[in-house]
Tab-separated table of N, CA and C and ligand atoms in Angstrom:
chain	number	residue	atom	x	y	z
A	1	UNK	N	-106.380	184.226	-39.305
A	1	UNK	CA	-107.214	185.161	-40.060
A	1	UNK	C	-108.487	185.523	-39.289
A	2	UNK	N	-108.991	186.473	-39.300
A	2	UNK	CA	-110.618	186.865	-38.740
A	2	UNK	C	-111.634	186.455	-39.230
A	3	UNK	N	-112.540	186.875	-38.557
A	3	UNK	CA	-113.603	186.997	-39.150
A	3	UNK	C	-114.874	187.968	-38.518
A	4	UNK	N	-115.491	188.340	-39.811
A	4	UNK	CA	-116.506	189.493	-39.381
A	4	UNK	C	-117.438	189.304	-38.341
A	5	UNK	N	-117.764	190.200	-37.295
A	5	UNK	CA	-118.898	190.006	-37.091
A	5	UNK	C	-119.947	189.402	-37.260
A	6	UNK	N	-120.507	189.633	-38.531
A	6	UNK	CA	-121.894	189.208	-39.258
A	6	UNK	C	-121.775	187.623	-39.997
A	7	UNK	N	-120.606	187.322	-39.995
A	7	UNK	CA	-120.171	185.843	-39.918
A	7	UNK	C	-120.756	184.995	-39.450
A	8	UNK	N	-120.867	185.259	-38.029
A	8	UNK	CA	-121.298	184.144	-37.346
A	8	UNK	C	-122.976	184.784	-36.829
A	9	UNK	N	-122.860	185.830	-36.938
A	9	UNK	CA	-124.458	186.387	-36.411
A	9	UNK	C	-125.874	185.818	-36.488
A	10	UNK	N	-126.359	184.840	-35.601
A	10	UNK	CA	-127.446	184.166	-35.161
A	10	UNK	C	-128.797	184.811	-34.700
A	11	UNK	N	-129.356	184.649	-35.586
A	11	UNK	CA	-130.907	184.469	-35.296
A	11	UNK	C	-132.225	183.607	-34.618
A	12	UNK	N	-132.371	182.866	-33.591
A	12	UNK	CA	-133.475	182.567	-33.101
A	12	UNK	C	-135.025	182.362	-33.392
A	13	UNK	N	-135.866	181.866	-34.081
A	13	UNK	CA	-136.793	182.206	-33.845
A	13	UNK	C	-137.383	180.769	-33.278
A	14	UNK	N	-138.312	181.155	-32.106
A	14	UNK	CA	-138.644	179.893	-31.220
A	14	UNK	C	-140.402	180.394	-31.017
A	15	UNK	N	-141.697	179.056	-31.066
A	15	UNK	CA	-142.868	179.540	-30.446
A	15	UNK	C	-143.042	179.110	-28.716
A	16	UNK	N	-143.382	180.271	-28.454
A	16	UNK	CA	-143.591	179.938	-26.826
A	16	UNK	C	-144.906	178.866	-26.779
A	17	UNK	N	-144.596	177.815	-25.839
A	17	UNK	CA	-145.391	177.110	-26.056
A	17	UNK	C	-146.038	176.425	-24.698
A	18	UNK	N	-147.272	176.046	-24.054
A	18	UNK	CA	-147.200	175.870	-22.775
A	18	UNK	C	-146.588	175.145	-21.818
A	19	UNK	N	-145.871	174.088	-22.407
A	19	UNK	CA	-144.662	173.681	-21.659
A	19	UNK	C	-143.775	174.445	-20.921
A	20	UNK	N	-143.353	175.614	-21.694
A	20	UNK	CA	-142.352	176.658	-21.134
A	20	UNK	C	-142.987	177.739	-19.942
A	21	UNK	N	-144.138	177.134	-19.943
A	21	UNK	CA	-144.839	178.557	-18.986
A	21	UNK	C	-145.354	178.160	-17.891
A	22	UNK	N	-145.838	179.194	-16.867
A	22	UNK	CA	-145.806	178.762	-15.220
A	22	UNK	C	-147.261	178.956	-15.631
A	23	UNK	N	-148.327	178.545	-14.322
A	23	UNK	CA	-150.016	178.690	-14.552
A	23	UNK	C	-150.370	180.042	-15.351
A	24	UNK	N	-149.550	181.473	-15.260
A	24	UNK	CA	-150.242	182.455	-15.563
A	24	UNK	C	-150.018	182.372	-17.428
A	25	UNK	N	-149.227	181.619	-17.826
A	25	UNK	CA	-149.502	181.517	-19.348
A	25	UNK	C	-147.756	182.386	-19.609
A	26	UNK	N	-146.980	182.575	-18.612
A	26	UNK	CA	-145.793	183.629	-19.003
A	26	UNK	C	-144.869	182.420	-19.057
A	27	UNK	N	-143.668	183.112	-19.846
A	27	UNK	CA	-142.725	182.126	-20.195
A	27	UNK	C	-141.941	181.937	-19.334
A	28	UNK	N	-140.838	180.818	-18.937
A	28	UNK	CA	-140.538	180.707	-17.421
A	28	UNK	C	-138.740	181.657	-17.658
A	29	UNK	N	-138.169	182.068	-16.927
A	29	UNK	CA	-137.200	182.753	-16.824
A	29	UNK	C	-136.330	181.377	-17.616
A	30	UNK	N	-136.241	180.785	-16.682
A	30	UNK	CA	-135.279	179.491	-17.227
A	30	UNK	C	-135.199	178.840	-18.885
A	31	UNK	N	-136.617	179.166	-19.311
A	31	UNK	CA	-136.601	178.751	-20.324
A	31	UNK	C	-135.779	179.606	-21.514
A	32	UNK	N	-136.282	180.739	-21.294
A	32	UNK	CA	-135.240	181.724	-21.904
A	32	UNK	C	-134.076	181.702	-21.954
A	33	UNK	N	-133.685	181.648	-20.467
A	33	UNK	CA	-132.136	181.196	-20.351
A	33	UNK	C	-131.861	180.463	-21.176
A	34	UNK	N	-132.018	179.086	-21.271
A	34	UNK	CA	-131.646	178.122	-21.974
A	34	UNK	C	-131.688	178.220	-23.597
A	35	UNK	N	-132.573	178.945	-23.899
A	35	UNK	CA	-132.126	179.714	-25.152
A	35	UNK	C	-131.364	180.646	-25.482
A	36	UNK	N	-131.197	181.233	-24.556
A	36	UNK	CA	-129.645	182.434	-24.549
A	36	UNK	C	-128.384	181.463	-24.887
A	37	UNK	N	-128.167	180.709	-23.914
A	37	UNK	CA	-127.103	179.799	-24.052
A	37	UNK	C	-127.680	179.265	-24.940
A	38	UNK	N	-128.207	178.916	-25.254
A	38	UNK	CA	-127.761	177.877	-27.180
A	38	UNK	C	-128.074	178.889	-28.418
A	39	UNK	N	-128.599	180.237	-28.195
A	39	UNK	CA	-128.541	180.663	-29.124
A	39	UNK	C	-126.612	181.819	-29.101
A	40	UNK	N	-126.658	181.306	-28.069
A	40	UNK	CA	-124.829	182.165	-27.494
A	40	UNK	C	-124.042	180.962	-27.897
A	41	UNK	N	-124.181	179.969	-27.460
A	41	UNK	CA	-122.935	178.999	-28.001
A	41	UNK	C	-122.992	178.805	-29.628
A	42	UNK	N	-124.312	178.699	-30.301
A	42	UNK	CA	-124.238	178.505	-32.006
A	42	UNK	C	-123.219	179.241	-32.114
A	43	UNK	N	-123.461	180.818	-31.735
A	43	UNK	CA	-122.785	181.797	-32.667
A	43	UNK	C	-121.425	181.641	-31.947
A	44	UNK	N	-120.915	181.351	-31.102
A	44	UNK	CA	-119.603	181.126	-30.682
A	44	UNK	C	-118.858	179.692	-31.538
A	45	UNK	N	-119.486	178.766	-31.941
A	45	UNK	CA	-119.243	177.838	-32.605
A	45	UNK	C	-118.620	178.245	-34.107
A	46	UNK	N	-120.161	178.989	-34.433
A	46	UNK	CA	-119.842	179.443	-36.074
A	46	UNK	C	-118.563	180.606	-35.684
A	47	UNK	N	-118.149	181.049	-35.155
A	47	UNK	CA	-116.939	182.234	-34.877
A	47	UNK	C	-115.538	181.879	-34.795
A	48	UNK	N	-115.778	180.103	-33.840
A	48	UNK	CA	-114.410	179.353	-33.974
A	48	UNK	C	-114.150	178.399	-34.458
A	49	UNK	N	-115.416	177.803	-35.099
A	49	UNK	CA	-115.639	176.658	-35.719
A	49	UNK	C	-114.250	175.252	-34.856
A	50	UNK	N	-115.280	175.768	-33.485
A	50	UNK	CA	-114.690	174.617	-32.193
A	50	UNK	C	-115.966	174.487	-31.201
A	51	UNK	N	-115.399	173.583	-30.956
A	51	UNK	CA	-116.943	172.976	-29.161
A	51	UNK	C	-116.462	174.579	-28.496
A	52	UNK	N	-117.785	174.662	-28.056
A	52	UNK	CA	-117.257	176.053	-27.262
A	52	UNK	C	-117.941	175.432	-25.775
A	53	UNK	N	-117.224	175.888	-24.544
A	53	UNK	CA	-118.033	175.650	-22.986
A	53	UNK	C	-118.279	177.129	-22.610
A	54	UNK	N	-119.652	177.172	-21.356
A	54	UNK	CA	-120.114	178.676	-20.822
A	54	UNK	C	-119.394	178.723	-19.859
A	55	UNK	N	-118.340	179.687	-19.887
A	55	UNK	CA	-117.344	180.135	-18.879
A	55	UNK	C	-118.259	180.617	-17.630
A	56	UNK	N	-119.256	181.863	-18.458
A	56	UNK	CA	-119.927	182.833	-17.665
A	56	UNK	C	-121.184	182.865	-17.877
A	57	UNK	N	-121.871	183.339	-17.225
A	57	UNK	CA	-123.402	184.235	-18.203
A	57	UNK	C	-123.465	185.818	-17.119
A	58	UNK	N	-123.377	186.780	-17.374
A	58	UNK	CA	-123.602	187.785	-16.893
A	58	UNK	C	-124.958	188.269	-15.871
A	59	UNK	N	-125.360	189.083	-15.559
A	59	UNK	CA	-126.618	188.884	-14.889
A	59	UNK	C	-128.132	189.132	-15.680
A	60	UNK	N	-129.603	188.424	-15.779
A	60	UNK	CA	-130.073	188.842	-16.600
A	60	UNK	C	-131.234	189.520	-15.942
A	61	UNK	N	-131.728	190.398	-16.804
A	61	UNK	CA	-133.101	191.124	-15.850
A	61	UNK	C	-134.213	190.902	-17.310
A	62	UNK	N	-135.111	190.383	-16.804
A	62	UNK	CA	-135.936	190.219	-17.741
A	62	UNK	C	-137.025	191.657	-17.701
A	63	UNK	N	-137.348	192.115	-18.699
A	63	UNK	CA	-138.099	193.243	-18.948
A	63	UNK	C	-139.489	193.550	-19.115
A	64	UNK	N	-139.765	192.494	-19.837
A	64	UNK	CA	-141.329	191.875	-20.302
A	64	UNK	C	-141.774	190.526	-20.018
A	65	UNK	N	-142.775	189.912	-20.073
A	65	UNK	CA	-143.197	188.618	-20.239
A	65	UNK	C	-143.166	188.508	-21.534
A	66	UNK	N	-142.976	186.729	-21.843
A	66	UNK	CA	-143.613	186.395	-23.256
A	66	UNK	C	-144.681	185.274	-22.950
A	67	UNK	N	-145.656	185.841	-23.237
A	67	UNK	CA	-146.824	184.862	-23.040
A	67	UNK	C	-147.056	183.571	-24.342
A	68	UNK	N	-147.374	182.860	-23.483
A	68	UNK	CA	-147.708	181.366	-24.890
A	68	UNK	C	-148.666	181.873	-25.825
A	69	UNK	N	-147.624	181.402	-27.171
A	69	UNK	CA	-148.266	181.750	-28.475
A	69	UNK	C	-147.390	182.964	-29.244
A	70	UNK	N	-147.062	183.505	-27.548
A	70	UNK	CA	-145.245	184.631	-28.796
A	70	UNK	C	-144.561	184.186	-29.795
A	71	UNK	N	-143.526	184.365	-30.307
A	71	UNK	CA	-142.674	184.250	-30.570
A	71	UNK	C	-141.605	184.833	-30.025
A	72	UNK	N	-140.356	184.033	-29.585
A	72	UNK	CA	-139.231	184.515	-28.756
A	72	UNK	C	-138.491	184.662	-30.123
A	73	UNK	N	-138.143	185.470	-30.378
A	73	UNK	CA	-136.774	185.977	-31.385
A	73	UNK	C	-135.146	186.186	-30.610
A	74	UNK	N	-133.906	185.606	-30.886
A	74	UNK	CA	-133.444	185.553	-30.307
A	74	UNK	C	-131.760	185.963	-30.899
A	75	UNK	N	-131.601	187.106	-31.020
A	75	UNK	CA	-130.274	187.746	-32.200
A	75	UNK	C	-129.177	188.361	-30.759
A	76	UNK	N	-128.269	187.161	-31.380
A	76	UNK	CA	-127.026	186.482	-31.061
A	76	UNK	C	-125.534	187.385	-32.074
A	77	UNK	N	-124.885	188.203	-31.024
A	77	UNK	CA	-123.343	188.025	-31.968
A	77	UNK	C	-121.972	188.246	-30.742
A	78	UNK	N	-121.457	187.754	-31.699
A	78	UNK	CA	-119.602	187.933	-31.086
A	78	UNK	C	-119.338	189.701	-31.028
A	79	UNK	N	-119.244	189.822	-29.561
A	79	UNK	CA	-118.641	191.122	-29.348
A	79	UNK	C	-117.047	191.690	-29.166
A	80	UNK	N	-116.718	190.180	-28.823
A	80	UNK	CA	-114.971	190.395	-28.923
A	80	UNK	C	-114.469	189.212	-28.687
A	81	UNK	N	-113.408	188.998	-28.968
A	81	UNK	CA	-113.161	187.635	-28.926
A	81	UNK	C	-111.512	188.002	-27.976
A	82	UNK	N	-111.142	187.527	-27.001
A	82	UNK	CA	-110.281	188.176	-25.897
A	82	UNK	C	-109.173	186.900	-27.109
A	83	UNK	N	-108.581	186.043	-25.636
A	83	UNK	CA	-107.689	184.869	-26.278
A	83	UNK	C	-108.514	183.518	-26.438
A	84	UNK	N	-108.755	183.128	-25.760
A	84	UNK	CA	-109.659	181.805	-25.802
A	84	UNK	C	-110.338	182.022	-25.694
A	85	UNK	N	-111.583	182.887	-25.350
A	85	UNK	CA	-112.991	183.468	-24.661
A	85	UNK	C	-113.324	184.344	-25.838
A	86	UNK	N	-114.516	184.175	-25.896
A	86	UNK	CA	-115.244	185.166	-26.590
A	86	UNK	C	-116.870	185.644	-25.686
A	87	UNK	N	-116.814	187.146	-26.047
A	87	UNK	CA	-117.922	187.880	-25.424
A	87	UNK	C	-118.732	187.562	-26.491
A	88	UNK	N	-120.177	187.066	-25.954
A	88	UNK	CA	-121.807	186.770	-27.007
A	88	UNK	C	-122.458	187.940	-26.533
A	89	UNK	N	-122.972	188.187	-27.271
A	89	UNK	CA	-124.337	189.372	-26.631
A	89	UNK	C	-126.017	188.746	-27.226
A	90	UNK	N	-126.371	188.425	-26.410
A	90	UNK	CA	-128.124	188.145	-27.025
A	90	UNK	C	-128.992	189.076	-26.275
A	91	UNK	N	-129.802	189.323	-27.161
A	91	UNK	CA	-130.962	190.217	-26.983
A	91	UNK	C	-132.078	189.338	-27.585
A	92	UNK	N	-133.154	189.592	-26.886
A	92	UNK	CA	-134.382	188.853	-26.673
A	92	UNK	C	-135.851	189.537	-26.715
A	93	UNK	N	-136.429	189.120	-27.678
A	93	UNK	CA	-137.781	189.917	-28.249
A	93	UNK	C	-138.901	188.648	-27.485
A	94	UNK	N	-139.971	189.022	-27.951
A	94	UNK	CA	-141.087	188.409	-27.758
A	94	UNK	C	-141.878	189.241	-28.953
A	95	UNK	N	-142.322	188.405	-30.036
A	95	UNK	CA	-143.653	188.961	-31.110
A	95	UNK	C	-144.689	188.338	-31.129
A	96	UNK	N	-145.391	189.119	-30.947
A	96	UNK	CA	-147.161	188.979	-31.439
A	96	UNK	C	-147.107	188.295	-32.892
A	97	UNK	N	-147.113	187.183	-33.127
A	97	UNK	CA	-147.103	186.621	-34.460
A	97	UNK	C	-148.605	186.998	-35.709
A	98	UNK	N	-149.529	187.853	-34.618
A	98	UNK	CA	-150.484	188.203	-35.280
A	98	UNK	C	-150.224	189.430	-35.942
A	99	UNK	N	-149.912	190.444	-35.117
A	99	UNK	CA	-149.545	192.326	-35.188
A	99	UNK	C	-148.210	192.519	-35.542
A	100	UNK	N	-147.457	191.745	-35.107
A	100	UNK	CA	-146.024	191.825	-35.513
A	100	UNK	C	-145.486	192.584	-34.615
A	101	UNK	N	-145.887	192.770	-33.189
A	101	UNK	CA	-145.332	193.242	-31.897
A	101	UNK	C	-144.244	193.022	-31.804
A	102	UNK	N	-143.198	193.657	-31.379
A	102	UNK	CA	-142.094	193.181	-30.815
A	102	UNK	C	-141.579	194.023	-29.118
A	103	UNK	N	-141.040	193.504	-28.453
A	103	UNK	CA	-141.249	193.602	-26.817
A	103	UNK	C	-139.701	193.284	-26.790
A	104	UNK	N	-138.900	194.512	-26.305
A	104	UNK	CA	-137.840	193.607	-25.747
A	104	UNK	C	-137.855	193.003	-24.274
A	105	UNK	N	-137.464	191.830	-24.161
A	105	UNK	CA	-137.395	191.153	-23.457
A	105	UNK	C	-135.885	190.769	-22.217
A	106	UNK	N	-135.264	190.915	-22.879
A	106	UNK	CA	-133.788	190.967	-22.148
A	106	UNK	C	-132.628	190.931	-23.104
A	107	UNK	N	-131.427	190.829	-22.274
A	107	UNK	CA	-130.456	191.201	-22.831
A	107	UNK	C	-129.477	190.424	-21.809
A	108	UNK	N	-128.745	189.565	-22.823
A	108	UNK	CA	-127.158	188.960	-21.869
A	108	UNK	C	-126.005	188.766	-22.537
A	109	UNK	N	-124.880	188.963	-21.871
A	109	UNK	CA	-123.963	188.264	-21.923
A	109	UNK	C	-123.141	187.241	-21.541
A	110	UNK	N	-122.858	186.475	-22.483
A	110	UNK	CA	-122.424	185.192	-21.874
A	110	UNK	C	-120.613	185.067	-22.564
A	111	UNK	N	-119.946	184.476	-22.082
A	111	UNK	CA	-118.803	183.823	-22.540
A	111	UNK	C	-118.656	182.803	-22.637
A	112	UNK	N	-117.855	182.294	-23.894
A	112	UNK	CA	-117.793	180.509	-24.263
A	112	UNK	C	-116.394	180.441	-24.479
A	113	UNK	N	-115.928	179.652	-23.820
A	113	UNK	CA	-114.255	179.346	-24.274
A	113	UNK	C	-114.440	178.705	-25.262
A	114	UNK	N	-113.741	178.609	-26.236
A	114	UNK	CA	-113.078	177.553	-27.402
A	114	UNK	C	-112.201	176.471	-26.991
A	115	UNK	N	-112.649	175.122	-27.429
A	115	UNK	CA	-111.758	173.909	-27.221
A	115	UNK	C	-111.041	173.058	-27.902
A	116	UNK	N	-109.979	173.201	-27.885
A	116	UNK	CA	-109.549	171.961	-28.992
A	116	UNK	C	-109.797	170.413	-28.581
A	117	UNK	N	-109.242	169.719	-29.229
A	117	UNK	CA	-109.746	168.208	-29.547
A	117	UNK	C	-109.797	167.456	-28.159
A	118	UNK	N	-108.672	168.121	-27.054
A	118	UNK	CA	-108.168	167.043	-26.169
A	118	UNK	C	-108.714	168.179	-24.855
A	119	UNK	N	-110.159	168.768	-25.358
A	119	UNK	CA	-110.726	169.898	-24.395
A	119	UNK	C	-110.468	170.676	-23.963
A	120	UNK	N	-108.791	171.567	-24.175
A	120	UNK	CA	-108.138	172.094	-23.418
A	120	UNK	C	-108.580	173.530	-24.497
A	121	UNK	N	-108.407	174.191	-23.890
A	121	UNK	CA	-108.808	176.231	-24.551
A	121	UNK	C	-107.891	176.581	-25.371
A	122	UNK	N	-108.319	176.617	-26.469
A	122	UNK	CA	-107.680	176.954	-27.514
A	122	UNK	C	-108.130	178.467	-28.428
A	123	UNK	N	-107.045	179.160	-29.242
A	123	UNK	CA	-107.613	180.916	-29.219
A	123	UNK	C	-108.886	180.383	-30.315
A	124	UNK	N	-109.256	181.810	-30.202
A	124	UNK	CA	-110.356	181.742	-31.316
A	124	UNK	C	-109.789	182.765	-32.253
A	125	UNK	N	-110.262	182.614	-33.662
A	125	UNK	CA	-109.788	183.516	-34.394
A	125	UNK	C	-110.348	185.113	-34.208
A	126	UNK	N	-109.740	186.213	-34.595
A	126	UNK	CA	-109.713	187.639	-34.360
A	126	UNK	C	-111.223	188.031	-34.614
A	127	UNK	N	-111.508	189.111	-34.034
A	127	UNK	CA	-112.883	189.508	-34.597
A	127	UNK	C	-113.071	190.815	-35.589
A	128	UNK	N	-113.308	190.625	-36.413
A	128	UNK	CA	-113.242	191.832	-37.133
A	128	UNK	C	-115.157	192.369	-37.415
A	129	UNK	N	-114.544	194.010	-36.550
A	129	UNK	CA	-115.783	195.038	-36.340
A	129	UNK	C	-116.054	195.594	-37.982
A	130	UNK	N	-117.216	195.669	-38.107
A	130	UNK	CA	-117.541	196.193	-39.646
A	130	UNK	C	-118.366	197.485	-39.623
A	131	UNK	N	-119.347	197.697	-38.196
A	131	UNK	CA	-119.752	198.884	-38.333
A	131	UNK	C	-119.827	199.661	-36.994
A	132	UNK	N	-120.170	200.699	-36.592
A	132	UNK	CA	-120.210	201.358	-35.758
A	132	UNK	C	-120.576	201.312	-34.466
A	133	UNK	N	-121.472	200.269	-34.614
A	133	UNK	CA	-122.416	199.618	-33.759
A	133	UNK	C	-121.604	198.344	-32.864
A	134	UNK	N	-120.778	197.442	-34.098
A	134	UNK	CA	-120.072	196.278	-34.227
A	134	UNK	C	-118.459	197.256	-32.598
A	135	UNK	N	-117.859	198.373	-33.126
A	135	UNK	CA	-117.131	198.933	-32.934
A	135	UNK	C	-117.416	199.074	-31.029
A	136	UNK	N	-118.733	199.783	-30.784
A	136	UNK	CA	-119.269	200.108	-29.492
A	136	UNK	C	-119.070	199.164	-28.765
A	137	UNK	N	-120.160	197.837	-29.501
A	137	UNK	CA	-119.649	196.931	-28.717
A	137	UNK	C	-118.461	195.810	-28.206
A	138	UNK	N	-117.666	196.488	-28.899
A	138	UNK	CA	-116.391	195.735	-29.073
A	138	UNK	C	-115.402	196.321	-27.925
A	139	UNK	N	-115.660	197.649	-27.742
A	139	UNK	CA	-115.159	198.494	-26.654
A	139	UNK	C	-115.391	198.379	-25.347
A	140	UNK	N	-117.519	198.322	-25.046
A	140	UNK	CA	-117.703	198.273	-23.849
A	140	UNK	C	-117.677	196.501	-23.411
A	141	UNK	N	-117.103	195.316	-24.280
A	141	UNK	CA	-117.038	194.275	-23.768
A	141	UNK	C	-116.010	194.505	-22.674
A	142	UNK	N	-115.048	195.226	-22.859
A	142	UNK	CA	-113.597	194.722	-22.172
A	142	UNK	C	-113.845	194.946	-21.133
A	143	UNK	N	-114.575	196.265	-20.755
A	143	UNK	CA	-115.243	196.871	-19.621
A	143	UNK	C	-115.628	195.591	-18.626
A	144	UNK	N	-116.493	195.076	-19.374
A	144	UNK	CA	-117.400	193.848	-18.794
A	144	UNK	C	-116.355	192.566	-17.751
A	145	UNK	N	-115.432	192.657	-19.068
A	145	UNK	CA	-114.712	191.502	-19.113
A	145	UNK	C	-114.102	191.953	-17.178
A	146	UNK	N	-113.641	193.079	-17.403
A	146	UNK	CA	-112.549	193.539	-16.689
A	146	UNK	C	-113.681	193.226	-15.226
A	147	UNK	N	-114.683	193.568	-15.130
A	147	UNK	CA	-115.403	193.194	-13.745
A	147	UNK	C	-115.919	191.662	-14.174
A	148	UNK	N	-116.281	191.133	-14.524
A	148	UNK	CA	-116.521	189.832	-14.622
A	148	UNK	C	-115.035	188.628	-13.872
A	149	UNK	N	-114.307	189.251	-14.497
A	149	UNK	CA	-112.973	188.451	-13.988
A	149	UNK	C	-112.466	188.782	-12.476
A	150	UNK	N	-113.376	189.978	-12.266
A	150	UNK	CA	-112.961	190.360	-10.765
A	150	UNK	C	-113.663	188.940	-10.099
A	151	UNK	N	-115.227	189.036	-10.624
A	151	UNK	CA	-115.759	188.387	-9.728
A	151	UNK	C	-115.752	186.757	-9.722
A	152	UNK	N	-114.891	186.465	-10.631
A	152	UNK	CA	-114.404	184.857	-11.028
A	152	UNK	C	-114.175	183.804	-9.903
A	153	UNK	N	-114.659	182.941	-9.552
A	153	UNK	CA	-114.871	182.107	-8.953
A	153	UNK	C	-113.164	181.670	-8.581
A	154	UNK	N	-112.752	181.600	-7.367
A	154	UNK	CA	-110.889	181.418	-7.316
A	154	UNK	C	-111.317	179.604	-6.281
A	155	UNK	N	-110.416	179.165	-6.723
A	155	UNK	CA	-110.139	177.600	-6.185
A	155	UNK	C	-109.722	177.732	-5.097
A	156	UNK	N	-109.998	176.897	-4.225
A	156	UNK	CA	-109.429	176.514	-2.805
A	156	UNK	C	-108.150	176.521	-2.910
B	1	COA	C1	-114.346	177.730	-18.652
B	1	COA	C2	-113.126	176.833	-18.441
B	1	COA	C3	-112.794	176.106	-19.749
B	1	COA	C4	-111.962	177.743	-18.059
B	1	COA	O1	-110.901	176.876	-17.783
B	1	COA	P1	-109.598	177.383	-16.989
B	1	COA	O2	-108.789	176.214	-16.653
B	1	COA	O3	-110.020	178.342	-15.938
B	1	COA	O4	-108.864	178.058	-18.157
B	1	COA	P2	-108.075	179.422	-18.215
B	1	COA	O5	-107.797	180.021	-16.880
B	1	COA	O6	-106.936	179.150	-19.132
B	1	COA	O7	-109.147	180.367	-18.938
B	1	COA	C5	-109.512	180.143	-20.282
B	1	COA	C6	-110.337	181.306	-20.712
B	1	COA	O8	-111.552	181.296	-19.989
B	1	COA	C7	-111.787	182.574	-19.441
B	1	COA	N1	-112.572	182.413	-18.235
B	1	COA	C8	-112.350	181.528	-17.254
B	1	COA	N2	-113.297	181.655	-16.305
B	1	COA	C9	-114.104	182.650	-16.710
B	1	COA	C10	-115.273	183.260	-16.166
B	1	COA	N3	-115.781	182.885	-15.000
B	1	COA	N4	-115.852	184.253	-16.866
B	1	COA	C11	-115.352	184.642	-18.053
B	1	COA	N5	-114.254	184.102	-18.624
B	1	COA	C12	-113.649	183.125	-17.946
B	1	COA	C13	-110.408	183.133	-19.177
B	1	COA	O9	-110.442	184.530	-19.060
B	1	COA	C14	-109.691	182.663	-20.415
B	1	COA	O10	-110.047	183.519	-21.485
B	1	COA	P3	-108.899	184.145	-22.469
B	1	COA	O11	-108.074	183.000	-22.960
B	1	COA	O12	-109.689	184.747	-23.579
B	1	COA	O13	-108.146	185.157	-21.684
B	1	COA	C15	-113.373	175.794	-17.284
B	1	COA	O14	-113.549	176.466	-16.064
B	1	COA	C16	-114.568	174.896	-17.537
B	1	COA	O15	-114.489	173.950	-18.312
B	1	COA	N6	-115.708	175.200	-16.877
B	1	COA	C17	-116.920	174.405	-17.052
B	1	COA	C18	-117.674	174.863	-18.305
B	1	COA	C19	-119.033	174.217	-18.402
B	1	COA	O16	-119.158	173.027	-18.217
B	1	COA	N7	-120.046	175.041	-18.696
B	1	COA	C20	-121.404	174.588	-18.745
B	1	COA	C21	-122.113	174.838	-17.455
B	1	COA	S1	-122.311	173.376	-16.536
């Protein structure tokens, strides 16, 4: 059976805090990262309700800084779900918790296989698109998929 989109659709909200930041007070690339991937694997979890692993992460270009004291907002969904793999898409804000700024910040895609018990890749259930938006991106994943797998790492 499927499931919708908005099913599993993850929200983020994290304070930048100076731990995460280099001397100039900006948030460190890495740190973000590391919230992409866990705000990409939740929603791959809630989608297969299985351990999911990061196959991939696509390339990211960061757009803005988020300076300490932002808020990183961090909205997470399933763009397609192939056989065992599913496409995440996160997009990444930074808000002024005072003004209510919002800054986009980046944008990735990542893939998480689904695992069953004995770790081996198991499907994930179907994805079902609900709106127009849901639809777009459901289309230009395959795109992705289709050069991503070009550039797949091949074994000795
Ligand atoms: C990802 C992993 C499970 C794939 O295993 P595999 O033996 O290559 O399995 P398969 O060839 O059967 O591929 C399984 C799925 O992964 C997808 N996949 C494999 N490598 C991929 C890559 N680099 N990018 C995107 N998808 C990939 C395949 O397309 C397939 O998807 P599908 O079933 O939807 O068509 C395996 O390489 C792994 O465990 N990697 C380490 C994951 C990890 O530890 N991540 C954290 C970073 S340290």
């Amino acid at each position: 059976m499927g499931l919708a989109v908005s099913a599993s659709r993850t929200e983020m909200v994290e304070v930048a805090l100076p731990q995460d930041a280099n001397p100039l007070g900006n948030v460190l690339g890495g740190r973000v990262m590391h919230l992409v991937d866990m705000a990409g694997a939740i929603t791959a979890i809630r989608h297969s309700r299985r351990a999911v692993v990061t196959a991939s992460v696509d390339h990211m270009d960061f757009r803005n800084p988020i300076r300490v004291g932002e808020l990183i907002i961090l909205k997470a969904s399933v763009n397609r779900v192939f056989h065992t793999s599913m496409e995440v898409g996160v997009k990444v804000f930074s808000e002024n918790p005072l003004t209510g700024e919002r800054k986009h910040t980046t944008s990735a895609y990542s893939t998480f296989v689904a695992l069953d018990e004995t770790h081996q890749p198991t499907p994930a259930p179907p994805l079902i698109c609900e709106t127009a938006e849901d639809r777009r991106r459901y289309r230009e994943a395959l795109v992705r998929r289709k050069v991503r797998l070009g550039h797949r790492y091949k074994s000795e």
